[in-house]
Each structure stands twice: as C-alpha cells, then as structure tokens.
C-alpha cells in the first residue's frame, strides 16, 4: 500500500495536524538540485536520420526475447539523439500510460502560466473553496506534491473512485500536513490541476490535452481517456498472468490521463524536454529542484517529472514511470547515453524499469547488469 511508503513522520491522522496558516516553513525531506549531468533543453529531433547498426538491432531484438516471459505483450521504443530509432509493438495496440500522463498535465499548467492565464501562486480556493485549507494550497503545491492532499491507496482489487468521490474524502479526512510544509505523492492533487485547466480553458481537460499536446505533436496512438469514450486498440491488462476484466481507465483523470504506445511516449518526452512544448524557463522550473520520491536515495520528483541519478549505470535521467491495474510503463532520457527510451507492459507485476535498463544495456555493453550496483 502507498501509505507504507511514506516517512513515518507522515503517518498522521487529520486530527493530529495543527491549525494551518500562511507563511509556515517547509519541514519535509530536503529538496535536491538537478544533477549537473542534465542540461536543458535536451536535444531535439535530428535533421538527418541515422540508423542503428545491424549488431545494435540484433541486441535490441534479443532484449525482446529475454523479457517476453515477463508480460503477455510489450511496447518498446528507443530513439538516439542522432535520429536512430527502433520500436517493438507487433500487435500495434495501446497501453495505459498511467502516471506518465502527469507530465502532460504539468505541461498544460506551465503553458497557461506562460500565457498569463494562471500563476503558480494562485490558490485553490478560486476554484474549490470547499476543500480543506484551499486558501493556502497553491498551484505550485499541487504540481510539486506539497499540498498535503493525500489519500492512501485502497486495498488491491477495490473499486477505483472518481475525482468527486476523492474530493469528498478530502473534505472528510482533511490534510495530511499543512500545505507547503512537507511532501507526499498526490494523485488527487493532479486531478485538481485537471479541474483548474478545464475551468480556465472553458472545455474539458481531455479536449485541452488533445488540442495543446496530442494533435500538435502528431501523437496518433495516444488517446485522452474520458468515461464513456471509445478507447480504440486498448490491449487487455493482466495481473500475475491473469487477464483482468475490461476496466474504465478514465478514473485517474488528469493524474493518469492517456493510453499510448512506447513510440509515442518517446516522441512526447523528446518534444517536452527539447522545449517544443513549454519554454526553457518552464523546463527549468519542472526539474531544477526535486524532492525524494518515497524516501529513495536515487529518485526524486520535481514538477511533473522524475529525476533519477544512478552514478554507476545510466547516470542521471529525466523520466516518469506509471502503474495502474494491469499495466506498467516508463519513459526516460539519458544524457550520458544520448538516448530516449520507453517501455510499457500489460502485466502489473513486471518491471518496466528493468526492460528500460535492458534496452540501454543493449546499446552500451559496458553498463553493469543492475542500475544501482
């Protein structure tokens, strides 16, 4: 359960949180600077398309053979900054990208800030004055998971809850900590960002996502999910090898808003990090400062992006992972190896990160077999 991943100091009931007020100091895990190895903007799309060598292609295809027993199906993609590209998705199906979609939600927020229609310091009470301490929760708190809005993950197999149901739980349970004073990964916080985007744009969050990201970038195999919408080509999810019943993957809303393929995720990640979607100043804000992800020494979270730093192995990476019933996924850029990589599987118990690591190894035989050796 997600609650078990929180620092012990945050195992609080709402009743134990003291009265919150403006100007309270941050007292959570120290923020980390972005590793110096990561320089933004990242390389964009190459004008001349290079090709992987036959030997490199053979090694990439060998990865497919090695991981084929770990999930019924995989969508995999590798794109080097010189333009060389490889992908694997023989069924041509789409997978649930889950929390990777938070990067898209954050990008929409940054676009609206750049346009002067939002400010990072706007407070939530302008949209949801009914939620706990909404007058203290800023858009930046929601982006960086410092709002105090945390709802523990329910037991496996429990029915997912809609945003409105989760908001009702927030009203009942209150905040985990006073806004801006600590850090806790918050799906419901990104759902609220989706509401803010929709209200600001005067159209649904999904329509904004399509108009601002999916269509301009030509992400033809990426779909914004909404309840009641047809989801073409979605492959069946699995858990421990068992096919799961057809699910409504719209429930995460702006916390996990898309179905996609690894190839499209690589296109998205390259466009985002190269400055084709938001400004260099916004890219800087997304990743210049980050907070330990569940207390992990080598993983942290900025504003819509995760930062990994494995000195022995792939080095520093900008990435985002995702997981939802029946699916896991990850997308990353490794400046040390000049490569963008994405992996998606329709088996919740496997590791998309292990597949990503195997693909990177295929292009660099000197890499160790474990990223955190």
Coordinates of C-alpha atoms in Angstrom, one line a residue:
X1 CA 0.0 0.0 0.0
X2 CA 1.2 3.5 -0.8
X3 CA 0.8 4.6 2.8
X4 CA 3.6 2.2 3.8
X5 CA 6.0 4.1 1.5
X6 CA 5.5 7.4 3.4
X7 CA 8.0 8.6 6.0
X8 CA 7.0 7.6 9.5
X9 CA 6.6 11.2 10.4
X10 CA 3.7 11.5 8.0
X11 CA 1.6 8.7 9.4
X12 CA -0.7 11.2 10.8
X13 CA -4.5 11.5 11.1
X14 CA -6.1 14.7 10.1
X15 CA -6.9 15.4 13.7
X16 CA -3.2 15.5 14.5
X17 CA -2.4 18.3 12.1
X18 CA -2.3 21.6 13.9
X19 CA -4.1 24.7 12.6
X20 CA -2.6 25.7 9.3
X21 CA -1.8 29.3 8.4
X22 CA 0.0 31.2 5.7
X23 CA 3.8 31.5 6.0
X24 CA 4.5 28.2 7.6
X25 CA 8.0 26.8 6.9
X26 CA 8.7 23.7 4.9
X27 CA 9.9 20.9 7.2
X28 CA 9.9 17.9 5.0
X29 CA 12.6 16.0 3.1
X30 CA 15.2 18.5 1.7
X31 CA 14.9 19.4 -1.9
X32 CA 17.7 18.2 -4.3
X33 CA 19.2 20.2 -7.1
X34 CA 19.0 18.7 -10.6
X35 CA 22.2 16.7 -11.3
X36 CA 24.7 18.7 -13.3
X37 CA 24.8 16.0 -15.9
X38 CA 21.3 17.0 -17.1
X39 CA 21.5 20.2 -19.2
X40 CA 18.2 21.5 -20.6
X41 CA 16.8 21.9 -23.2
X42 CA 17.6 18.3 -24.2
X43 CA 18.5 17.5 -27.8
X44 CA 15.5 17.9 -30.2
X45 CA 14.7 15.9 -33.3
X46 CA 17.7 15.2 -35.6
X47 CA 17.5 16.7 -39.1
X48 CA 19.4 13.7 -40.5
X49 CA 18.1 10.3 -39.5
X50 CA 20.9 7.9 -38.5
X51 CA 20.4 4.2 -38.2
X52 CA 21.3 1.6 -35.6
X53 CA 23.9 -0.9 -36.8
X54 CA 22.9 -4.5 -37.5
X55 CA 24.7 -5.5 -34.4
X56 CA 22.8 -2.9 -32.3
X57 CA 19.4 -4.0 -33.8
X58 CA 20.3 -7.7 -33.0
X59 CA 20.9 -6.8 -29.4
X60 CA 17.7 -4.8 -29.1
X61 CA 15.7 -7.6 -30.6
X62 CA 17.4 -10.0 -28.2
X63 CA 16.0 -8.0 -25.3
X64 CA 12.5 -8.7 -26.6
X65 CA 13.2 -12.4 -26.5
X66 CA 14.6 -12.2 -22.9
X67 CA 11.7 -10.2 -21.5
X68 CA 8.9 -12.0 -23.4
X69 CA 8.1 -14.2 -20.5
X70 CA 7.7 -11.3 -18.1
X71 CA 4.4 -10.0 -19.7
X72 CA 2.0 -11.1 -22.4
X73 CA 2.8 -8.1 -24.5
X74 CA 5.3 -5.2 -24.6
X75 CA 5.5 -1.9 -26.4
X76 CA 9.2 -0.7 -26.5
X77 CA 10.9 2.2 -28.2
X78 CA 14.4 3.6 -28.4
X79 CA 15.5 6.8 -30.1
X80 CA 19.0 8.1 -30.1
X81 CA 19.6 11.8 -30.4
X82 CA 21.3 11.4 -33.8
X83 CA 17.9 10.1 -35.1
X84 CA 18.4 6.4 -35.0
X85 CA 15.2 4.7 -33.9
X86 CA 13.8 1.3 -33.1
X87 CA 10.5 0.1 -31.7
X88 CA 8.6 -3.1 -30.9
X89 CA 4.8 -3.4 -30.7
X90 CA 3.8 -6.2 -33.0
X91 CA 0.2 -6.0 -32.2
X92 CA 0.0 -2.3 -32.8
X93 CA -2.0 -1.9 -29.6
X94 CA -2.2 0.9 -27.0
X95 CA -1.4 0.5 -23.3
X96 CA -2.4 2.5 -20.2
X97 CA 0.4 5.1 -19.6
X98 CA -0.9 5.8 -16.1
X99 CA 1.1 8.4 -14.1
X100 CA 3.3 9.3 -17.1
X101 CA 0.4 11.5 -18.1
X102 CA 1.1 13.7 -15.1
X103 CA 3.9 15.2 -17.2
X104 CA 1.3 16.2 -19.8
X105 CA -0.9 17.7 -17.1
X106 CA 2.0 19.7 -15.7
X107 CA 2.9 20.9 -19.2
X108 CA -0.6 22.3 -19.8
X109 CA -0.3 24.2 -16.5
X110 CA 3.0 25.7 -17.5
X111 CA 1.6 26.7 -20.9
X112 CA -1.3 28.5 -19.1
X113 CA 1.2 30.2 -16.8
X114 CA 3.3 31.3 -19.7
X115 CA 0.1 32.8 -21.3
X116 CA -0.6 34.8 -18.1
X117 CA -3.9 32.9 -17.6
X118 CA -2.6 31.2 -14.4
X119 CA 0.0 31.9 -11.8
X120 CA 2.0 29.3 -9.8
X121 CA 0.9 31.2 -6.7
X122 CA -2.8 31.1 -7.5
X123 CA -4.6 29.4 -4.6
X124 CA -7.1 26.6 -4.9
X125 CA -10.0 28.5 -3.3
X126 CA -10.5 30.3 -6.6
X127 CA -11.9 27.0 -7.9
X128 CA -12.6 24.7 -4.9
X129 CA -13.1 26.8 -1.8
X130 CA -14.9 23.8 -0.2
X131 CA -11.7 21.8 0.1
X132 CA -9.5 21.8 3.3
X133 CA -7.2 24.9 3.5
X134 CA -7.9 25.7 -0.1
X135 CA -6.9 29.3 0.5
X136 CA -3.3 28.0 1.3
X137 CA -2.9 25.4 -1.4
X138 CA -1.1 26.9 -4.4
X139 CA -0.9 25.6 -8.0
X140 CA 2.8 25.1 -7.3
X141 CA 1.9 23.0 -4.2
X142 CA -0.2 20.7 -6.4
X143 CA 2.4 20.4 -9.1
X144 CA 5.2 19.5 -6.6
X145 CA 3.1 17.2 -4.4
X146 CA 3.3 19.6 -1.4
X147 CA -0.4 20.3 -0.9
X148 CA -1.0 17.9 2.0
X149 CA -3.8 16.3 -0.1
X150 CA -3.1 12.6 0.3
X151 CA -5.5 9.7 0.1
X152 CA -4.0 6.3 1.0
X153 CA -4.3 3.7 -1.7
X154 CA -7.1 1.3 -1.1
X155 CA -6.5 -2.5 -1.0
X156 CA -5.8 -4.3 -4.2
X157 CA -9.0 -5.2 -6.1
X158 CA -11.1 -2.4 -4.6
X159 CA -13.2 -0.3 -7.0
X160 CA -11.5 2.9 -8.2
X161 CA -13.0 6.1 -7.1
X162 CA -13.9 9.1 -9.2
X163 CA -12.4 12.5 -8.6
X164 CA -15.6 13.7 -6.9
X165 CA -15.5 10.8 -4.6
X166 CA -11.9 11.5 -3.7
X167 CA -12.7 15.2 -3.1
X168 CA -15.4 14.1 -0.7
X169 CA -12.9 12.1 1.2
X170 CA -10.6 15.1 1.4
X171 CA -13.4 17.1 2.9
X172 CA -14.0 14.4 5.4
X173 CA -10.3 13.5 6.2
X174 CA -8.6 16.8 5.9
X175 CA -4.9 17.3 5.0
X176 CA -2.0 15.0 5.8
X177 CA 0.1 18.1 6.6
X178 CA -0.3 21.8 6.3
X179 CA 0.1 23.0 2.7
X180 CA 3.6 23.7 1.6
X181 CA 5.2 22.2 4.7
X182 CA 6.0 18.6 3.6
X183 CA 5.9 16.2 0.6
X184 CA 3.6 13.3 -0.3
X185 CA 2.8 11.9 -3.7
X186 CA -0.7 13.0 -4.6
X187 CA -2.8 11.7 -7.4
X188 CA -5.8 13.8 -6.2
X189 CA -3.6 16.9 -6.4
X190 CA -3.1 16.3 -10.2
X191 CA -6.8 15.6 -10.6
X192 CA -7.4 19.1 -9.2
X193 CA -5.0 20.5 -11.7
X194 CA -7.1 18.9 -14.4
X195 CA -10.2 20.8 -13.0
X196 CA -8.2 24.1 -13.0
X197 CA -7.2 23.6 -16.6
X198 CA -10.7 22.8 -17.7
X199 CA -12.2 25.8 -15.9
X200 CA -9.5 28.1 -17.3
X201 CA -10.0 26.8 -20.8
X202 CA -13.7 26.5 -20.8
X203 CA -13.6 23.0 -22.2
X204 CA -12.9 19.5 -20.8
X205 CA -9.4 18.6 -19.7
X206 CA -9.3 15.9 -22.4
X207 CA -10.1 18.5 -25.1
X208 CA -7.4 20.8 -23.8
X209 CA -4.9 17.9 -23.8
X210 CA -5.8 16.9 -27.4
X211 CA -5.6 20.5 -28.7
X212 CA -2.4 21.5 -26.9
X213 CA -0.3 18.3 -26.9
X214 CA -1.6 15.3 -28.8
X215 CA -2.7 16.9 -32.1
X216 CA 0.2 19.4 -32.5
X217 CA 2.8 16.6 -31.8
X218 CA 1.1 14.1 -34.1
X219 CA 0.7 11.5 -31.3
X220 CA -1.7 9.4 -33.4
X221 CA -1.6 6.4 -31.0
X222 CA -2.2 8.4 -27.8
X223 CA -5.7 9.0 -26.5
X224 CA -7.0 11.2 -23.8
X225 CA -9.3 8.9 -21.8
X226 CA -12.7 10.0 -20.6
X227 CA -15.5 8.0 -19.1
X228 CA -17.8 6.8 -21.9
X229 CA -15.3 7.4 -24.7
X230 CA -14.3 4.6 -27.0
X231 CA -10.7 3.6 -26.4
X232 CA -9.5 2.1 -29.7
X233 CA -7.0 -0.7 -29.6
X234 CA -6.5 -1.0 -25.8
X235 CA -4.8 -4.3 -25.1
X236 CA -6.1 -6.4 -22.1
X237 CA -4.3 -5.8 -18.8
X238 CA -3.0 -8.7 -16.6
X239 CA -2.1 -9.3 -13.0
X240 CA 0.1 -12.4 -12.2
X241 CA -0.6 -13.7 -15.6
X242 CA -4.4 -13.5 -15.3
X243 CA -6.4 -11.4 -17.7
X244 CA -8.2 -8.6 -16.0
X245 CA -11.8 -7.6 -16.8
X246 CA -12.2 -4.6 -19.1
X247 CA -11.7 -1.5 -16.9
X248 CA -12.6 2.1 -17.2
X249 CA -9.1 3.7 -17.3
X250 CA -10.6 7.2 -17.2
X251 CA -10.9 7.3 -13.4
X252 CA -7.4 8.7 -12.7
X253 CA -8.4 11.7 -14.8
X254 CA -5.5 14.2 -15.0
X255 CA -3.4 12.1 -12.7
X256 CA -3.1 9.4 -15.5
X257 CA -4.9 10.7 -18.5
X258 CA -3.7 8.8 -21.5
X259 CA -3.4 5.5 -23.3
X260 CA -0.4 5.3 -25.6
X261 CA 2.5 3.4 -27.1
X262 CA 6.2 3.4 -26.3
X263 CA 6.9 5.0 -29.6
X264 CA 4.5 7.9 -28.9
X265 CA 5.9 8.3 -25.4
X266 CA 9.4 8.7 -26.8
X267 CA 8.1 11.4 -29.2
X268 CA 6.4 13.2 -26.3
X269 CA 9.4 13.0 -24.0
X270 CA 11.7 14.3 -26.6
X271 CA 9.4 17.2 -27.5
X272 CA 8.8 18.2 -23.9
X273 CA 12.4 18.1 -22.8
X274 CA 13.7 19.9 -26.0
X275 CA 11.5 22.9 -25.4
X276 CA 9.0 22.2 -28.2
X277 CA 6.0 22.2 -25.7
X278 CA 6.9 24.7 -23.0
X279 CA 9.6 27.4 -22.6
X280 CA 13.1 26.8 -21.4
X281 CA 12.2 28.7 -18.2
X282 CA 9.3 26.4 -17.5
X283 CA 11.6 23.3 -18.2
X284 CA 13.9 24.8 -15.6
X285 CA 11.1 25.0 -13.0
X286 CA 10.0 21.5 -13.8
X287 CA 13.3 19.9 -12.8
X288 CA 15.7 22.4 -11.2
X289 CA 14.5 21.3 -7.7
X290 CA 13.0 17.9 -6.7
X291 CA 12.0 16.0 -3.6
X292 CA 12.9 12.4 -2.6
X293 CA 10.4 10.0 -4.1
X294 CA 9.2 7.9 -1.2
X295 CA 12.4 8.5 0.6
X296 CA 14.5 7.0 -2.3
X297 CA 18.2 8.0 -2.3
X298 CA 18.4 8.0 -6.1
X299 CA 14.9 9.0 -7.2
X300 CA 13.1 12.3 -6.7
X301 CA 10.2 14.3 -8.1
X302 CA 10.1 17.8 -9.5
X303 CA 7.0 19.3 -11.1
X304 CA 5.6 16.7 -13.5
X305 CA 9.0 14.9 -13.9
X306 CA 11.0 12.4 -12.0
X307 CA 14.8 12.6 -11.7
X308 CA 16.9 9.5 -11.4
X309 CA 20.6 9.6 -10.5
X310 CA 22.5 6.3 -10.8
X311 CA 26.2 7.2 -10.9
X312 CA 27.1 3.6 -11.7
X313 CA 24.9 2.7 -14.6
X314 CA 22.8 5.1 -16.7
X315 CA 23.8 8.1 -14.8
X316 CA 21.3 10.9 -14.3
X317 CA 18.0 10.7 -16.2
X318 CA 14.8 12.7 -16.5
X319 CA 12.0 10.2 -16.5
X320 CA 8.5 9.3 -15.4
X321 CA 7.0 5.9 -14.5
X322 CA 3.4 4.8 -14.3
X323 CA 1.4 1.9 -13.0
X324 CA -2.3 1.1 -12.9
X325 CA -4.4 -2.1 -12.8
X326 CA -3.0 -4.4 -15.4
X327 CA -0.2 -2.1 -16.7
X328 CA 3.3 -0.6 -16.0
X329 CA 5.2 1.9 -18.0
X330 CA 8.3 4.2 -18.0
X331 CA 9.8 6.8 -20.3
X332 CA 13.3 8.3 -19.8
X333 CA 16.0 10.5 -21.4
X334 CA 19.6 9.6 -20.6
X335 CA 22.0 12.4 -21.5
X336 CA 25.0 10.2 -20.7
X337 CA 24.0 7.8 -23.5
X338 CA 22.2 10.3 -25.7
X339 CA 19.1 8.2 -25.8
X340 CA 15.3 8.3 -25.2
X341 CA 13.8 5.0 -24.1
X342 CA 10.2 3.9 -23.2
X343 CA 8.8 0.6 -22.1
X344 CA 5.2 -0.4 -21.5
X345 CA 3.8 -3.8 -20.4
X346 CA 0.3 -5.2 -19.9
X347 CA 1.3 -7.0 -16.7
X348 CA 1.1 -5.1 -13.4
X349 CA 3.6 -7.4 -11.6
X350 CA 6.5 -6.9 -14.0
X351 CA 9.0 -4.1 -14.1
X352 CA 9.0 -1.6 -16.9
X353 CA 12.2 -0.1 -15.5
X354 CA 14.0 -3.4 -15.8
X355 CA 13.0 -3.5 -19.5
X356 CA 14.2 0.1 -20.0
X357 CA 17.5 -0.8 -18.4
X358 CA 17.9 -3.9 -20.6
X359 CA 17.4 -1.7 -23.7
X360 CA 20.0 0.7 -22.6
X361 CA 22.4 -2.1 -21.9
X362 CA 21.8 -3.4 -25.4
X363 CA 23.3 -0.1 -26.7
X364 CA 26.2 0.0 -24.2
X365 CA 27.8 -3.3 -23.4
X366 CA 29.9 -1.7 -20.7
X367 CA 26.9 -0.9 -18.5
X368 CA 26.5 -3.1 -15.4
X369 CA 23.7 -5.5 -15.1
X370 CA 22.0 -3.6 -12.3
X371 CA 21.4 0.1 -12.4
X372 CA 22.1 0.6 -8.7
X373 CA 25.1 -1.6 -8.2

